[in-house]
Amino acid sequence: MEVEARRQVPPPADNAGRRYSTAPVRPVEAFEPPYYVAVFTTVRSPNQTDYGETNARMEERVKDVPGYLGMDHAQTPGGLGITVGYFRDADALTEWRTDAEHRAAQERGRAEWYRSYTLHVAKVERSSGFRCVRAASEAPAARSAGSPTPGTGPR
């Protein structure tokens, strides 16, 4: 089984100082259920001292957890961040949750880096994915009104 995780690289800033990633966008592949997800949704504070370094360290460290499958991350222009971690089983998730260095980063996050956050943990019972096979430069063919889009029927 291949583990996929994307490292968040500090993206360029726009005129307002907000940062957006220019890295290629691609979600973690769908896995065979059951597995677990940890959905971490954040609003960060203005103080981000050492956040980038700590975040990069945590992204590297979690890869050593047996049963870690990967992660997705997205950031809105308004500052809402969403990170989804994928774990094969509850034991893998527990190992990450109780990791001493991760716990220290969590404490620092509550004290300095986050205005607010929520954490949702769920067992995934169904998973699917889609990847377009045409070249990115190809535009989809025009469809007449009422024509179904291939691959969008009921499952």
PDB file of C-alpha atoms in Angstrom:
ATOM      1  CA  MET A   1       0.000   0.000   0.000  1.00  0.00           C
ATOM      2  CA  GLU A   2       1.404   3.387  -0.974  1.00  0.00           C
ATOM      3  CA  VAL A   3       1.184   6.244   1.515  1.00  0.00           C
ATOM      4  CA  GLU A   4       0.477   9.651   0.055  1.00  0.00           C
ATOM      5  CA  ALA A   5       0.754  12.894   1.950  1.00  0.00           C
ATOM      6  CA  ARG A   6       1.214  16.368   0.639  1.00  0.00           C
ATOM      7  CA  ARG A   7       3.535  18.704   2.416  1.00  0.00           C
ATOM      8  CA  GLN A   8       2.179  22.196   2.725  1.00  0.00           C
ATOM      9  CA  VAL A   9       4.719  24.571   1.220  1.00  0.00           C
ATOM     10  CA  PRO A  10       4.411  28.249   2.121  1.00  0.00           C
ATOM     11  CA  PRO A  11       2.549  29.610  -0.912  1.00  0.00           C
ATOM     12  CA  PRO A  12       2.978  33.059  -2.444  1.00  0.00           C
ATOM     13  CA  ALA A  13       1.041  35.961  -0.951  1.00  0.00           C
ATOM     14  CA  ASP A  14      -1.531  38.069  -2.764  1.00  0.00           C
ATOM     15  CA  ASN A  15      -1.759  41.878  -2.434  1.00  0.00           C
ATOM     16  CA  ALA A  16      -3.534  41.549   0.919  1.00  0.00           C
ATOM     17  CA  GLY A  17      -0.836  39.270   2.343  1.00  0.00           C
ATOM     18  CA  ARG A  18      -2.991  36.139   2.162  1.00  0.00           C
ATOM     19  CA  ARG A  19      -1.206  33.001   1.025  1.00  0.00           C
ATOM     20  CA  TYR A  20      -2.486  30.611  -1.629  1.00  0.00           C
ATOM     21  CA  SER A  21      -0.887  27.403  -2.794  1.00  0.00           C
ATOM     22  CA  THR A  22       0.221  27.070  -6.401  1.00  0.00           C
ATOM     23  CA  ALA A  23       1.032  23.373  -5.963  1.00  0.00           C
ATOM     24  CA  PRO A  24      -0.791  20.868  -8.176  1.00  0.00           C
ATOM     25  CA  VAL A  25      -4.157  19.964  -6.679  1.00  0.00           C
ATOM     26  CA  ARG A  26      -4.953  16.280  -6.262  1.00  0.00           C
ATOM     27  CA  PRO A  27      -6.907  14.557  -3.490  1.00  0.00           C
ATOM     28  CA  VAL A  28      -5.680  11.509  -1.621  1.00  0.00           C
ATOM     29  CA  GLU A  29      -6.963   8.399  -3.414  1.00  0.00           C
ATOM     30  CA  ALA A  30     -10.060   6.590  -2.151  1.00  0.00           C
ATOM     31  CA  PHE A  31      -9.159   3.662   0.114  1.00  0.00           C
ATOM     32  CA  GLU A  32     -10.905   0.371   0.719  1.00  0.00           C
ATOM     33  CA  PRO A  33     -13.209   0.875   3.740  1.00  0.00           C
ATOM     34  CA  PRO A  34     -13.399   0.717   6.585  1.00  0.00           C
ATOM     35  CA  TYR A  35     -10.871   3.321   7.654  1.00  0.00           C
ATOM     36  CA  TYR A  36     -10.902   6.442   9.804  1.00  0.00           C
ATOM     37  CA  VAL A  37     -10.666  10.153   9.098  1.00  0.00           C
ATOM     38  CA  ALA A  38      -9.784  13.015  11.396  1.00  0.00           C
ATOM     39  CA  VAL A  39     -11.175  16.284  10.032  1.00  0.00           C
ATOM     40  CA  PHE A  40      -9.412  19.259  11.630  1.00  0.00           C
ATOM     41  CA  THR A  41     -11.024  22.604  10.784  1.00  0.00           C
ATOM     42  CA  THR A  42      -9.237  25.750  11.950  1.00  0.00           C
ATOM     43  CA  VAL A  43      -9.207  29.515  12.015  1.00  0.00           C
ATOM     44  CA  ARG A  44      -5.675  30.665  12.738  1.00  0.00           C
ATOM     45  CA  SER A  45      -4.615  33.615  14.861  1.00  0.00           C
ATOM     46  CA  PRO A  46      -2.338  36.406  13.620  1.00  0.00           C
ATOM     47  CA  ASN A  47       0.583  34.942  15.644  1.00  0.00           C
ATOM     48  CA  GLN A  48       2.094  32.214  13.480  1.00  0.00           C
ATOM     49  CA  THR A  49       5.592  32.176  15.003  1.00  0.00           C
ATOM     50  CA  ASP A  50       7.150  28.757  14.263  1.00  0.00           C
ATOM     51  CA  TYR A  51       3.836  27.401  12.909  1.00  0.00           C
ATOM     52  CA  GLY A  52       5.237  26.474   9.495  1.00  0.00           C
ATOM     53  CA  GLU A  53       8.195  24.587  10.929  1.00  0.00           C
ATOM     54  CA  THR A  54       6.043  22.744  13.465  1.00  0.00           C
ATOM     55  CA  ASN A  55       3.425  21.898  10.824  1.00  0.00           C
ATOM     56  CA  ALA A  56       6.105  20.497   8.492  1.00  0.00           C
ATOM     57  CA  ARG A  57       7.551  18.446  11.377  1.00  0.00           C
ATOM     58  CA  MET A  58       4.126  17.009  12.234  1.00  0.00           C
ATOM     59  CA  GLU A  59       3.462  16.156   8.573  1.00  0.00           C
ATOM     60  CA  GLU A  60       6.733  14.212   8.492  1.00  0.00           C
ATOM     61  CA  ARG A  61       6.208  12.601  11.896  1.00  0.00           C
ATOM     62  CA  VAL A  62       2.700  11.273  11.168  1.00  0.00           C
ATOM     63  CA  LYS A  63       4.097   9.323   8.203  1.00  0.00           C
ATOM     64  CA  ASP A  64       5.872   7.065  10.729  1.00  0.00           C
ATOM     65  CA  VAL A  65       2.577   5.973  12.302  1.00  0.00           C
ATOM     66  CA  PRO A  66       1.721   2.438  11.109  1.00  0.00           C
ATOM     67  CA  GLY A  67      -1.695   2.692   9.456  1.00  0.00           C
ATOM     68  CA  TYR A  68      -1.361   6.340   8.384  1.00  0.00           C
ATOM     69  CA  LEU A  69      -2.741   6.613   4.843  1.00  0.00           C
ATOM     70  CA  GLY A  70      -2.345  10.279   3.887  1.00  0.00           C
ATOM     71  CA  MET A  71      -3.781  13.758   4.250  1.00  0.00           C
ATOM     72  CA  ASP A  72      -5.576  16.488   2.342  1.00  0.00           C
ATOM     73  CA  HIS A  73      -5.469  20.179   3.214  1.00  0.00           C
ATOM     74  CA  ALA A  74      -7.379  23.190   1.929  1.00  0.00           C
ATOM     75  CA  GLN A  75      -7.381  26.847   2.939  1.00  0.00           C
ATOM     76  CA  THR A  76     -10.074  29.365   2.039  1.00  0.00           C
ATOM     77  CA  PRO A  77      -9.228  32.981   1.177  1.00  0.00           C
ATOM     78  CA  GLY A  78     -11.110  33.957   4.352  1.00  0.00           C
ATOM     79  CA  GLY A  79      -8.781  31.912   6.555  1.00  0.00           C
ATOM     80  CA  LEU A  80     -10.685  28.684   7.215  1.00  0.00           C
ATOM     81  CA  GLY A  81      -8.307  25.715   7.063  1.00  0.00           C
ATOM     82  CA  ILE A  82      -9.409  22.106   6.693  1.00  0.00           C
ATOM     83  CA  THR A  83      -7.041  19.178   7.100  1.00  0.00           C
ATOM     84  CA  VAL A  84      -8.247  15.607   6.695  1.00  0.00           C
ATOM     85  CA  GLY A  85      -6.013  12.815   7.968  1.00  0.00           C
ATOM     86  CA  TYR A  86      -6.688   9.246   6.817  1.00  0.00           C
ATOM     87  CA  PHE A  87      -5.895   6.259   9.062  1.00  0.00           C
ATOM     88  CA  ARG A  88      -6.378   2.524   8.439  1.00  0.00           C
ATOM     89  CA  ASP A  89      -7.771   1.821  11.912  1.00  0.00           C
ATOM     90  CA  ALA A  90      -8.595   3.314  15.305  1.00  0.00           C
ATOM     91  CA  ASP A  91      -5.267   2.130  16.737  1.00  0.00           C
ATOM     92  CA  ALA A  92      -3.346   4.214  14.166  1.00  0.00           C
ATOM     93  CA  LEU A  93      -5.456   7.261  14.971  1.00  0.00           C
ATOM     94  CA  THR A  94      -4.920   6.732  18.703  1.00  0.00           C
ATOM     95  CA  GLU A  95      -1.168   6.413  18.217  1.00  0.00           C
ATOM     96  CA  TRP A  96      -1.102   9.765  16.415  1.00  0.00           C
ATOM     97  CA  ARG A  97      -3.436  11.438  18.919  1.00  0.00           C
ATOM     98  CA  THR A  98      -1.247  10.363  21.855  1.00  0.00           C
ATOM     99  CA  ASP A  99       2.162  11.046  20.259  1.00  0.00           C
ATOM    100  CA  ALA A 100       4.100  13.232  22.730  1.00  0.00           C
ATOM    101  CA  GLU A 101       5.461  15.651  20.118  1.00  0.00           C
ATOM    102  CA  HIS A 102       2.026  15.956  18.507  1.00  0.00           C
ATOM    103  CA  ARG A 103       0.473  16.640  21.944  1.00  0.00           C
ATOM    104  CA  ALA A 104       3.020  19.431  22.547  1.00  0.00           C
ATOM    105  CA  ALA A 105       2.166  20.940  19.130  1.00  0.00           C
ATOM    106  CA  GLN A 106      -1.543  20.762  20.012  1.00  0.00           C
ATOM    107  CA  GLU A 107      -0.957  22.652  23.248  1.00  0.00           C
ATOM    108  CA  ARG A 108       1.053  25.321  21.453  1.00  0.00           C
ATOM    109  CA  GLY A 109      -1.681  25.557  18.818  1.00  0.00           C
ATOM    110  CA  ARG A 110      -4.320  26.252  21.463  1.00  0.00           C
ATOM    111  CA  ALA A 111      -2.063  28.799  23.178  1.00  0.00           C
ATOM    112  CA  GLU A 112      -0.764  30.637  20.093  1.00  0.00           C
ATOM    113  CA  TRP A 113      -1.780  29.580  16.575  1.00  0.00           C
ATOM    114  CA  TYR A 114      -5.536  29.058  16.525  1.00  0.00           C
ATOM    115  CA  ARG A 115      -8.478  31.357  17.164  1.00  0.00           C
ATOM    116  CA  SER A 116     -10.722  28.311  17.018  1.00  0.00           C
ATOM    117  CA  TYR A 117     -10.824  24.755  15.742  1.00  0.00           C
ATOM    118  CA  THR A 118     -13.039  21.695  15.555  1.00  0.00           C
ATOM    119  CA  LEU A 119     -12.043  18.075  15.257  1.00  0.00           C
ATOM    120  CA  HIS A 120     -14.355  15.449  13.804  1.00  0.00           C
ATOM    121  CA  VAL A 121     -13.359  11.783  13.813  1.00  0.00           C
ATOM    122  CA  ALA A 122     -15.342   9.319  11.732  1.00  0.00           C
ATOM    123  CA  LYS A 123     -15.245   5.768  10.477  1.00  0.00           C
ATOM    124  CA  VAL A 124     -15.534   5.690   6.682  1.00  0.00           C
ATOM    125  CA  GLU A 125     -17.838   2.982   5.412  1.00  0.00           C
ATOM    126  CA  ARG A 126     -17.979   4.003   1.760  1.00  0.00           C
ATOM    127  CA  SER A 127     -15.316   5.563  -0.422  1.00  0.00           C
ATOM    128  CA  SER A 128     -15.070   6.296  -4.135  1.00  0.00           C
ATOM    129  CA  GLY A 129     -13.108   8.548  -6.423  1.00  0.00           C
ATOM    130  CA  PHE A 130     -12.884   9.871  -9.952  1.00  0.00           C
ATOM    131  CA  ARG A 131      -9.990  10.952 -12.108  1.00  0.00           C
ATOM    132  CA  CYS A 132     -10.456  12.405 -15.571  1.00  0.00           C
ATOM    133  CA  VAL A 133      -8.377  10.595 -18.170  1.00  0.00           C
ATOM    134  CA  ARG A 134      -8.312  13.330 -20.817  1.00  0.00           C
ATOM    135  CA  ALA A 135      -5.460  15.815 -20.963  1.00  0.00           C
ATOM    136  CA  ALA A 136      -5.960  18.961 -18.880  1.00  0.00           C
ATOM    137  CA  SER A 137      -5.830  21.065 -22.063  1.00  0.00           C
ATOM    138  CA  GLU A 138      -8.816  19.239 -23.567  1.00  0.00           C
ATOM    139  CA  ALA A 139     -12.158  20.903 -23.003  1.00  0.00           C
ATOM    140  CA  PRO A 140     -15.145  18.623 -22.395  1.00  0.00           C
ATOM    141  CA  ALA A 141     -17.466  18.233 -25.374  1.00  0.00           C
ATOM    142  CA  ALA A 142     -20.529  20.462 -25.413  1.00  0.00           C
ATOM    143  CA  ARG A 143     -23.682  18.694 -24.224  1.00  0.00           C
ATOM    144  CA  SER A 144     -27.221  19.463 -25.183  1.00  0.00           C
ATOM    145  CA  ALA A 145     -29.760  20.300 -22.499  1.00  0.00           C
ATOM    146  CA  GLY A 146     -31.003  17.183 -20.797  1.00  0.00           C
ATOM    147  CA  SER A 147     -27.994  15.059 -21.795  1.00  0.00           C
ATOM    148  CA  PRO A 148     -26.555  13.243 -18.808  1.00  0.00           C
ATOM    149  CA  THR A 149     -22.877  13.675 -18.037  1.00  0.00           C
ATOM    150  CA  PRO A 150     -21.114  10.302 -18.299  1.00  0.00           C
ATOM    151  CA  GLY A 151     -20.372   8.721 -14.931  1.00  0.00           C
ATOM    152  CA  THR A 152     -22.936  10.763 -12.980  1.00  0.00           C
ATOM    153  CA  GLY A 153     -25.706   8.184 -12.769  1.00  0.00           C
ATOM    154  CA  PRO A 154     -26.975   6.621  -9.526  1.00  0.00           C
ATOM    155  CA  ARG A 155     -24.658   4.315  -7.555  1.00  0.00           C
TER     156      ARG A 155
END
